[in-house]
Coordinates of C-alpha atoms and ligand atoms in Angstrom, one line a residue:
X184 CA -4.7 16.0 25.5
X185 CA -5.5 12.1 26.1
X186 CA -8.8 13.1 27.1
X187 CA -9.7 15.3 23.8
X188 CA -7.6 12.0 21.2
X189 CA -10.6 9.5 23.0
X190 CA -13.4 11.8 22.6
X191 CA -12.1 12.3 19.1
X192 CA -11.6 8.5 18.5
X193 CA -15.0 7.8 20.2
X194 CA -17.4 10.7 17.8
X195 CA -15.4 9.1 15.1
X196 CA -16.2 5.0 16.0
X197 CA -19.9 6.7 16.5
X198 CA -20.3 8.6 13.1
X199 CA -18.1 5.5 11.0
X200 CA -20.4 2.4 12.6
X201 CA -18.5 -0.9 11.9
X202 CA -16.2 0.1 9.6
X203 CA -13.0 -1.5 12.0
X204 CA -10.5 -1.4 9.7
X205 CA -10.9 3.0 9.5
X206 CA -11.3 2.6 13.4
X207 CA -7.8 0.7 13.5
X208 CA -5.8 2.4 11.3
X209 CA -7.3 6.0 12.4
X210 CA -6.5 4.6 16.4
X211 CA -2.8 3.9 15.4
X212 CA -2.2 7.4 13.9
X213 CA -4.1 9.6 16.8
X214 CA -1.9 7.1 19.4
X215 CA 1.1 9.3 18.0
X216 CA -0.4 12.6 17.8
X217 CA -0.7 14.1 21.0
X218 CA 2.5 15.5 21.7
X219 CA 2.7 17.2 18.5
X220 CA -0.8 18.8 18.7
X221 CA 0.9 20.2 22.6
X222 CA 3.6 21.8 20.2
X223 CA 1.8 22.8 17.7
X224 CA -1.1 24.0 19.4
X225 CA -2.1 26.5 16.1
X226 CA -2.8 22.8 14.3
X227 CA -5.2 22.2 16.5
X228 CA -6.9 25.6 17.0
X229 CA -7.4 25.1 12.9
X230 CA -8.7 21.3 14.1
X231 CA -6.7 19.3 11.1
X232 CA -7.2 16.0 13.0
X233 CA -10.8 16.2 12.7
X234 CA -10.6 17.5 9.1
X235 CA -8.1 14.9 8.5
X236 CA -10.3 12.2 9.7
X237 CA -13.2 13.1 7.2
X238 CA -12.8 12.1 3.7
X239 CA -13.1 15.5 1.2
X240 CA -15.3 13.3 -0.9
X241 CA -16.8 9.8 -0.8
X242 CA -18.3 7.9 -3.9
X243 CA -19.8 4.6 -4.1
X244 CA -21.3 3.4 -7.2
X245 CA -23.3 0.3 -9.1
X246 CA -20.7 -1.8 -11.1
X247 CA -22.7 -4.0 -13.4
X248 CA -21.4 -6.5 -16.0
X249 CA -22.1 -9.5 -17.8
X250 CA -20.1 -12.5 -16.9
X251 CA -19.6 -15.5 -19.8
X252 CA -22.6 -17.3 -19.5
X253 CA -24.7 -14.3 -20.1
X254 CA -25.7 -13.7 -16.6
X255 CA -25.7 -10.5 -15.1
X256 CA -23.6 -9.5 -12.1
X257 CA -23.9 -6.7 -9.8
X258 CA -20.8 -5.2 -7.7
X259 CA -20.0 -2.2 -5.4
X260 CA -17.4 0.5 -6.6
X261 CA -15.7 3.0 -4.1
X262 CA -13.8 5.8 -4.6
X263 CA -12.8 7.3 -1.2
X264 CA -11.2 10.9 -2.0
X265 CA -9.2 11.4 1.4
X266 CA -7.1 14.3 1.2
X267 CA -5.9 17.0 -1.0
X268 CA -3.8 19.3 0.4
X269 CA -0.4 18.6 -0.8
X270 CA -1.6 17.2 -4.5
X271 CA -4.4 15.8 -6.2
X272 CA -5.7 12.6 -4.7
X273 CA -3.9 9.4 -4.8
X274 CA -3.8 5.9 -4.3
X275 CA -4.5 2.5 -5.7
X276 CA -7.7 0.8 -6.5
X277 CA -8.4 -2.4 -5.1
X278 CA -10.6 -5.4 -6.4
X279 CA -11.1 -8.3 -4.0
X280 CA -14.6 -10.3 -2.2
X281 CA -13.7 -8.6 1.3
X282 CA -13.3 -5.0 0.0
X283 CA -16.5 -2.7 2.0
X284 CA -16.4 1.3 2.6
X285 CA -14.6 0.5 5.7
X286 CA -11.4 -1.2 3.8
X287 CA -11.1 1.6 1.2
X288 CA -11.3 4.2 4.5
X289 CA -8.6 2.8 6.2
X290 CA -6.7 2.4 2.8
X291 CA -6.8 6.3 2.0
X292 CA -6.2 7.5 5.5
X293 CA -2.9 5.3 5.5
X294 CA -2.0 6.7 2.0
X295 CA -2.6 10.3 2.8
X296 CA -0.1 9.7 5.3
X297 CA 1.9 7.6 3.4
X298 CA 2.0 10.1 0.4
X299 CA 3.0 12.9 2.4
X300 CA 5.9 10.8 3.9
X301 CA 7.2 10.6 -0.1
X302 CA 7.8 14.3 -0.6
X303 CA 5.9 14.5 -3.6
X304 CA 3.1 16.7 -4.3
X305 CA 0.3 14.0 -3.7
X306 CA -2.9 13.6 -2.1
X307 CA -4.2 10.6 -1.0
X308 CA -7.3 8.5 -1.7
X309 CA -8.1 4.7 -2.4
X310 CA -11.0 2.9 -4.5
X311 CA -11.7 -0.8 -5.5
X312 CA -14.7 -2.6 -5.4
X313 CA -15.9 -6.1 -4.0
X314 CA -15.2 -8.1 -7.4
X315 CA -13.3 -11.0 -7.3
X316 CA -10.8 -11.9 -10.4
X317 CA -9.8 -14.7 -9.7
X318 CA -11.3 -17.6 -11.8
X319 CA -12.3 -15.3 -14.4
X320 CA -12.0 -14.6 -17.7
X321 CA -9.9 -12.2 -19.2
X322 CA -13.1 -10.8 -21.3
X323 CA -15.3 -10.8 -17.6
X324 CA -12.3 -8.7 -16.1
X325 CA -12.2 -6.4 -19.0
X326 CA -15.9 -6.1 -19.0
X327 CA -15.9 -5.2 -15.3
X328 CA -12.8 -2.7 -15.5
X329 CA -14.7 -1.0 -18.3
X330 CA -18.2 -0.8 -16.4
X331 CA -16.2 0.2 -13.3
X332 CA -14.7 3.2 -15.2
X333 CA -17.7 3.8 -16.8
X334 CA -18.4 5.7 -13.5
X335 CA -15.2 6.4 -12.0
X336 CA -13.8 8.7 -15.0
X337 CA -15.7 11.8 -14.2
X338 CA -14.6 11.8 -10.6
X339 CA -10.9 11.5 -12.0
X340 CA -8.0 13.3 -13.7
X341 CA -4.3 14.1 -13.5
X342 CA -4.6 17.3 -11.7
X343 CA -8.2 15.6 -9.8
X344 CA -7.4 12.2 -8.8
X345 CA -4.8 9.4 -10.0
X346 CA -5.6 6.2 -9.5
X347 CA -3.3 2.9 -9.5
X348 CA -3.5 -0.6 -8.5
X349 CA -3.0 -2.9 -5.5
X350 CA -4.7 -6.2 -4.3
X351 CA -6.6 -7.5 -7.6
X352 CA -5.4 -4.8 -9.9
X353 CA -2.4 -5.1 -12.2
X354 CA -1.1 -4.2 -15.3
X355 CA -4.2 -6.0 -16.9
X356 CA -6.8 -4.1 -15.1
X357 CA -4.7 -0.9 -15.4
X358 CA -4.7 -1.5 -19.1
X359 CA -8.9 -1.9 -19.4
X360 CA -9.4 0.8 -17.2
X361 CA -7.0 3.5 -19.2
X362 CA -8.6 1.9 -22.3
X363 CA -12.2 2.9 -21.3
X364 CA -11.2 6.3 -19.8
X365 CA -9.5 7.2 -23.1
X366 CA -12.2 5.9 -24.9
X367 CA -14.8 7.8 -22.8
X368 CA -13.1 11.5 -22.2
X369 CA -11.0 10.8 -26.3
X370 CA -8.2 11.8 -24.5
X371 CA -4.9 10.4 -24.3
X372 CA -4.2 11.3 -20.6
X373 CA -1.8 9.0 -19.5
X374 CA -1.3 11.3 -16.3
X375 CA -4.1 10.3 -14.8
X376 CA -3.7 6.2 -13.6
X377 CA -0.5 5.1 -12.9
X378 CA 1.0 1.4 -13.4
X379 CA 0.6 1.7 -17.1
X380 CA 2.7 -1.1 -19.4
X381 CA 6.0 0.5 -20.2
X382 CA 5.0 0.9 -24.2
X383 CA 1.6 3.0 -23.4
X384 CA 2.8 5.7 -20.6
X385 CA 4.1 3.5 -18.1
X386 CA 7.7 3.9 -16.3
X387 CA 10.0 1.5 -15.6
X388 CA 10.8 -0.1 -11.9
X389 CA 6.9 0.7 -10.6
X390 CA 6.1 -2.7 -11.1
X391 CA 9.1 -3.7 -8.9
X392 CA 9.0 -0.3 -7.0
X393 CA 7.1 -1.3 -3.6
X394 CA 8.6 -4.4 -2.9
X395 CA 11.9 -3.5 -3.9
X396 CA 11.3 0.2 -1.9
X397 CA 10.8 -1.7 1.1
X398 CA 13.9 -3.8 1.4
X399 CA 15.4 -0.3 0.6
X400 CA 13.6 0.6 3.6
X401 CA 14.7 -2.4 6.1
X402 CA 18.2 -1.9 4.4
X403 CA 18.7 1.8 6.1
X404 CA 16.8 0.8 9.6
X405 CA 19.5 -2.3 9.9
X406 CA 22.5 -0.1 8.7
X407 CA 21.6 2.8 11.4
X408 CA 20.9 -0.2 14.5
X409 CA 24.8 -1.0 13.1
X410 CA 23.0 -4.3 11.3
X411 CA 23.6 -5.4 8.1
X412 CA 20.6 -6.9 5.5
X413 CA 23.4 -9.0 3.6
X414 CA 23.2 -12.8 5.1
X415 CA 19.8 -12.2 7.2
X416 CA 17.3 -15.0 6.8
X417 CA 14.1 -13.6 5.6
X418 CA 10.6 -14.4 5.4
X419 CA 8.4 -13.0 2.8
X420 CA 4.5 -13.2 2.7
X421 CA 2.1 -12.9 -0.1
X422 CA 2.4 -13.6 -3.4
X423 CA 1.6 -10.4 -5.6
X424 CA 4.0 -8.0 -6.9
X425 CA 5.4 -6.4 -3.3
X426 CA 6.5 -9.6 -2.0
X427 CA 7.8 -11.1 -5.2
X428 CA 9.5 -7.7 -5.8
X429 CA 10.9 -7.5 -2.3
X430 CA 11.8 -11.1 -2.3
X431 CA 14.1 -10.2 -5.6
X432 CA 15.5 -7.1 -4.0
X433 CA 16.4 -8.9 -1.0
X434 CA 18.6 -11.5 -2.7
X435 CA 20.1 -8.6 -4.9
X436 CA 21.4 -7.6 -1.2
X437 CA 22.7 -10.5 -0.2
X438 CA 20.0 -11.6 2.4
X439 CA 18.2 -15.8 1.5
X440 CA 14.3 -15.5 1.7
X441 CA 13.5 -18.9 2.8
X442 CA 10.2 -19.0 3.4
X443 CA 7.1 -17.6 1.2
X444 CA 3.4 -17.8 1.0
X445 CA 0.0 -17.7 -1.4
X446 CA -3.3 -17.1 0.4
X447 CA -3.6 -20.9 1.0
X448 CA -0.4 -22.1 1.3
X449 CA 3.2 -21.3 2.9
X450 CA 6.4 -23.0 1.9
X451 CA 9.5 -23.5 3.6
X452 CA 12.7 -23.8 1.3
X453 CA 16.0 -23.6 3.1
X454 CA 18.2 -23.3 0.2
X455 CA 16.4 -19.7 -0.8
X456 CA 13.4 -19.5 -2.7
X457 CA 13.7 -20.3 -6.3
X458 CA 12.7 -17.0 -8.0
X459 CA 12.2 -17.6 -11.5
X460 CA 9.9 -20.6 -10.6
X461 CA 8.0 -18.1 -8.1
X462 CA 7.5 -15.8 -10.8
X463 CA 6.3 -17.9 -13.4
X464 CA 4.3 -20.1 -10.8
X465 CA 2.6 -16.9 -9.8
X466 CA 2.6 -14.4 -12.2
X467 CA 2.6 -16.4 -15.4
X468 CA 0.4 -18.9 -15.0
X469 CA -1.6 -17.5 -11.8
X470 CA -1.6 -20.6 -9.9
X471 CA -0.9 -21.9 -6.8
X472 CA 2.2 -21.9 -4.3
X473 CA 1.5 -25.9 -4.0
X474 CA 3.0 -26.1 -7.7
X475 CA 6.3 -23.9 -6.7
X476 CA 6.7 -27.3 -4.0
X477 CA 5.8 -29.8 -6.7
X478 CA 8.5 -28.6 -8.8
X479 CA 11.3 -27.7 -6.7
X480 CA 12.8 -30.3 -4.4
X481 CA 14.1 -29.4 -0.8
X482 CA 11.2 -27.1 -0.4
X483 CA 8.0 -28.1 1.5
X484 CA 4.3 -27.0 2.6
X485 CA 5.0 -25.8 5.9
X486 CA 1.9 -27.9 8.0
X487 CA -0.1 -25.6 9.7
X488 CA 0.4 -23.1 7.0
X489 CA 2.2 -20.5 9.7
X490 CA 4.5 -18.2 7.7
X491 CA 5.5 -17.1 11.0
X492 CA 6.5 -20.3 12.6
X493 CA 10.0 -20.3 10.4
X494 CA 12.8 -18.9 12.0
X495 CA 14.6 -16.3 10.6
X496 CA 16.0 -12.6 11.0
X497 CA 14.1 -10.6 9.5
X498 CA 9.9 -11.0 8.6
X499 CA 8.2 -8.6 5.5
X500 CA 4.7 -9.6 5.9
X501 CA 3.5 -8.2 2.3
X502 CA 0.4 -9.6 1.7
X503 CA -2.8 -7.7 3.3
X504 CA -3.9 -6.6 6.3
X505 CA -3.9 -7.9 9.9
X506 CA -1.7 -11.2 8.7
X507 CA 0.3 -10.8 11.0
X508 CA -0.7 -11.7 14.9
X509 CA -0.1 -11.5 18.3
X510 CA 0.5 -14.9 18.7
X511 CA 2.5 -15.0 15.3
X512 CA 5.0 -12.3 16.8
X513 CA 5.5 -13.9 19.7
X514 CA 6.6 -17.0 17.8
X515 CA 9.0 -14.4 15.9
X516 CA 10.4 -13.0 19.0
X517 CA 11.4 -16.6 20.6
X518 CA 12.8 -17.5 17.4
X519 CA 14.8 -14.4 17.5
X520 CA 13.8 -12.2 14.5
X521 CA 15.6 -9.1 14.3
X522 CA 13.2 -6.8 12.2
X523 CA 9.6 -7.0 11.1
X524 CA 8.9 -4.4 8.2
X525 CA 5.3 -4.4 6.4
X526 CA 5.2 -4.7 2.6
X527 CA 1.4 -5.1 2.6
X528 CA -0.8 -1.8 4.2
X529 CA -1.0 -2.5 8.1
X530 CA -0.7 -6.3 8.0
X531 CA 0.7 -6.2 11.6
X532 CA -2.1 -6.3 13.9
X533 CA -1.8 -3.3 17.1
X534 CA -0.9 -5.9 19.6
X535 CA 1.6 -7.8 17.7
X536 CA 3.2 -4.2 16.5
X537 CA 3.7 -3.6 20.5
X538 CA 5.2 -6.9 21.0
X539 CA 7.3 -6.8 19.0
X540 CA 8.6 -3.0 19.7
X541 CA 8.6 -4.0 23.2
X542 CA 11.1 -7.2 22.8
X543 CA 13.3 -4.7 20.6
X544 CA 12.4 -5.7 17.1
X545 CA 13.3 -3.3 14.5
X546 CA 10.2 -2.3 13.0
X547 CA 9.1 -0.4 9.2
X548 CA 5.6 0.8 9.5
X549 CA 3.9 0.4 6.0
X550 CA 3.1 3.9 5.4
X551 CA 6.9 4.9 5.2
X552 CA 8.5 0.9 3.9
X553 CA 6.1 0.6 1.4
X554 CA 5.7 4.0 0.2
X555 CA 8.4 3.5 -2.6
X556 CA 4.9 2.4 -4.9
X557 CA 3.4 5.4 -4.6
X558 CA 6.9 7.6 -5.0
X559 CA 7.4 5.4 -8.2
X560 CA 3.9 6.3 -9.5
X561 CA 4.6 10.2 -8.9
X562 CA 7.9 9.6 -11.0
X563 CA 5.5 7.8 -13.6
X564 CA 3.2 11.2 -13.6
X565 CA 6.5 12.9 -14.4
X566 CA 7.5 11.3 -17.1
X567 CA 3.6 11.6 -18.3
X568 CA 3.9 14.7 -17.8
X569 CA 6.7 15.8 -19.4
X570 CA 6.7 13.6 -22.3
X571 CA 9.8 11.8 -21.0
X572 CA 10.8 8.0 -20.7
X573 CA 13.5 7.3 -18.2
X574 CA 15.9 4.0 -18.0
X575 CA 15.7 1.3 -15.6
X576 CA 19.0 2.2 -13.7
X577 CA 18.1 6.6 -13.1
X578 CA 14.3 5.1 -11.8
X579 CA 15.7 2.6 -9.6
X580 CA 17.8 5.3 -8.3
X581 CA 15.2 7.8 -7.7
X582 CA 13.9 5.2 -5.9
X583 CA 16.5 4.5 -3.9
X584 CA 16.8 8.0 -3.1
X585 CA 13.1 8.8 -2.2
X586 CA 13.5 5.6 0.5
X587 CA 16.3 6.5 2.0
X588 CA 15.0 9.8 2.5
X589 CA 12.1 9.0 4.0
X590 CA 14.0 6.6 6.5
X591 CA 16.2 9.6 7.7
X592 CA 12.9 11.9 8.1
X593 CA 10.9 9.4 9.9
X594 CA 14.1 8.3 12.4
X595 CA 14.7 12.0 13.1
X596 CA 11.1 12.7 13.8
X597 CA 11.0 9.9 16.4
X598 CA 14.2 11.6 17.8
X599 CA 13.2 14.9 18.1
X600 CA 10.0 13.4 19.7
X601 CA 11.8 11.5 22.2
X602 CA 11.4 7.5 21.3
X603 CA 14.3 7.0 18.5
X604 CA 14.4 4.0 16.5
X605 CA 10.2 4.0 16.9
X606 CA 8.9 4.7 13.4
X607 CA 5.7 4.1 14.2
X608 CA 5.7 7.3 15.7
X609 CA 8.4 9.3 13.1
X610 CA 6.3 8.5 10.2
X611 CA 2.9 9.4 11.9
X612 CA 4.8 12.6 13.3
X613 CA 6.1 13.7 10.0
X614 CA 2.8 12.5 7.7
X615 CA 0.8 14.3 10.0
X616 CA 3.1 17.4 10.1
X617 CA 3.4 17.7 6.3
X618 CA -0.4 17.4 5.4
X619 CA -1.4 19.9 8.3
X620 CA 0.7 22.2 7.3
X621 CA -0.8 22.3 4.0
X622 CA -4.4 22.2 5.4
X623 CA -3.7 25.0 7.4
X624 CA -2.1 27.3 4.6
X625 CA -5.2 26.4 2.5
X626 CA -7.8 27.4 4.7
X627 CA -11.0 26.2 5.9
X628 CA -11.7 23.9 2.9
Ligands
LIG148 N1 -1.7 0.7 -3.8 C1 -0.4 1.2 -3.6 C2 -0.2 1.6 -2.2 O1 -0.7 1.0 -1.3 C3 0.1 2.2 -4.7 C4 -0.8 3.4 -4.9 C5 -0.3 4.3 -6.1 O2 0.7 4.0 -6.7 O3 -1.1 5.2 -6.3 O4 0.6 2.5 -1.9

């Protein structure tokens, strides 16, 4: 079985040339595999790995706009259109300088998996495009959401494809880009992008619903290690709407986040960060973690910028991918951290995920501690769907419900094969399980 996961990770690094990220992410799942394709040998006789590897569709597209000075700008739009087996595809778009094929690749393999961890009927799939929003207008980003969609809204649909947002797209983008697609198809399908303002199809708590879904998440792995979240120190990284939301969730539980971070800056403030200030530093007026320190005394730049370097109990690296090193965890480790559970998608690079699950660390794998987004938007498509509106409190509970549900599945899967407590391996076990079962109902599609 080794033999036949290297050949297939090999034909797969040869036919996907320099797209690492896909390589990374695909490595880390097929690391898990074997043992349930030996159990279930009628998965692979059907071959889901391979089919799982291979995007159903892939679409990349000319984005191009006119920015204030009347110059025009050209970008790349993806849509990668993983899986459909359990639901129509699903999964955020993303809008940010570094964002190639191979990003959005990685991105919808981890949220097929991620999806099918949820319980809800969802695919998975993940788009974005190399545009950078920061510094620009509000009328540039509107013109590029609306060029972008300009494309996108044939390939989409709520029973086709529903996308949302995530690095670089929030409620403002997701408002431009529902505008043009009603504009475009004169239909008011709010069904089909999710992260919508609460007055125009949106549902309350997605906004808060990764961040706060992966404290949730950290909450139950704790409790069943006979831990408990309430006085834990806590680092938080990033500065978008997982870590702000998990830094708020997190206090709600009785845990101090003490340290915090922006993509240029990290700040140390003993006393627990200052919340409101965070939000209205970052949120409101977009600007930098350097003014959060300006204005709030007994917290500091912490010198060499190292998020990691502060001790503390428990570390939710939330704000992108392969953030958080080797060297970092070992840092964590010596300093004693307790649990490391990821926010963003895959910020924990492989060999700092095996330190630290060597040493003992408790540790959330993003595709189940961060899935409580996605499980959010599916509630959102509910409500779309059925004309409803639901309250803050029966959301949050949903919510609530959905994460601790996905901890039990993913800490009996890792039980059943052998390694409990490793959720690496439950939630690649069960995400696997779920979607193959599916593709294999389906037929050779
Ligand atoms: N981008 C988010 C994620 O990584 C949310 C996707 C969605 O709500 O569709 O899961």
């Amino acid at each position: 079985m080794a033999d036949r996961i290297a050949e297939l990770l090999a034909e797969l690094q040869r036919r996907n040339p320099g797209e690492e990220e896909f390589h990374q992410s695909v490595t880390e799942v097929l690391a898990s595999i074997g043992p349930v394709l030996s159990r279930h040998p009628e998965l692979d006789r059907h071959r889901t790995i391979e089919r799982i590897c291979e995007p159903e569709r892939q679409i990349i597209f000319r984005v191009p706009w006119t920015d204030d000075h009347g110059e025009i700008r050209i970008n790349r739009g993806f849509r990668v259109e993983f899986n459909s087996a359990l639901g129509p595809f699903k999964g955020g778009l993303r809008f940010h300088p570094s964002v190639t094929l191979g990003t959005v690749k990685f991105l919808g393999f981890e949220q097929t998996f991620k999806n099918a961890l949820t319980g809800m009927p969802l695919g998975g799939a993940k788009g974005g495009a190399d545009f950078d929003p920061k510094g620009r207008s509000d009328g540039e980003v509107m013109r590029f959401c609306q060029s972008f969609m300009t494309e996108l809204y044939r390939h989409i649909g709520e029973y086709t494809d529903v996308p949302a947002g995530d690095i670089g797209v929030g409620q403002r983008e997701i408002g431009y880009l529902f505008g043009q697609y009603k504009r475009i198809t004169n239909r008011y399908e709010a069904g089909t992008i999710t992260g919508k303002g609460i007055e125009w199809g949106g549902a309350h708590v997605r906004t808060e619903a990764t961040g706060y879904g992966t404290v949730i998440f950290a909450r139950e792995m704790l409790n069943a290690r006979g831990q408990d979240i309430e006085g834990m120190s806590c680092s938080v990284s990033g500065s978008g709407n997982v870590a702000i939301f998990a830094i708020e969730k997190a206090h709600q539980l009785g845990a101090k986040v003490i340290a915090c971070s922006d993509s240029t800056t990290a700040v140390h403030d003993p006393a627990g960060i200052d919340l409101d200030l965070l939000k209205q530093v970052k949120l409101v007026e977009r600007a930098r973690l350097t003014e959060y320190v300006d204005r709030r005394a007994g917290s500091e730049v912490i010198p060499d910028g190292g998020i990691w370097s502060v001790p503390v109990d428990m570390a939710m690296p939330c704000a992108t991918q392969n953030e958080l090193h080797e060297a970092d965890a070992k840092v964590l480790v010596a300093n004693g951290v307790k649990a490391v559970v990821e926010g963003a998608n895959m910020p924990t690079t492989p060999d700092a995920t095996a330190l630290l699950t060597d040493s003992g660390v408790a540790f959330g794998p993003a595709k189940a501690a961060n899935a409580g987004g996605v499980a959010t938007s599916a509630l959102e498509m509910q409500q779309d769907a059925s004309r409803d509106s639901w309250s803050f409190g029966y959301t949050e509970q949903r919510l609530t419900e959905i994460m601790k549900s996905i901890h039990r599945t993913c800490f009996d899967a890792a039980a059943e094969y052998g390694d409990p407590g490793n959720y690496v391996l439950g939630a690649n076990v069960v995400g696997f399980l779920r979607v193959s079962r599916a593709m294999v109902a389906l037929g050779v599609i």
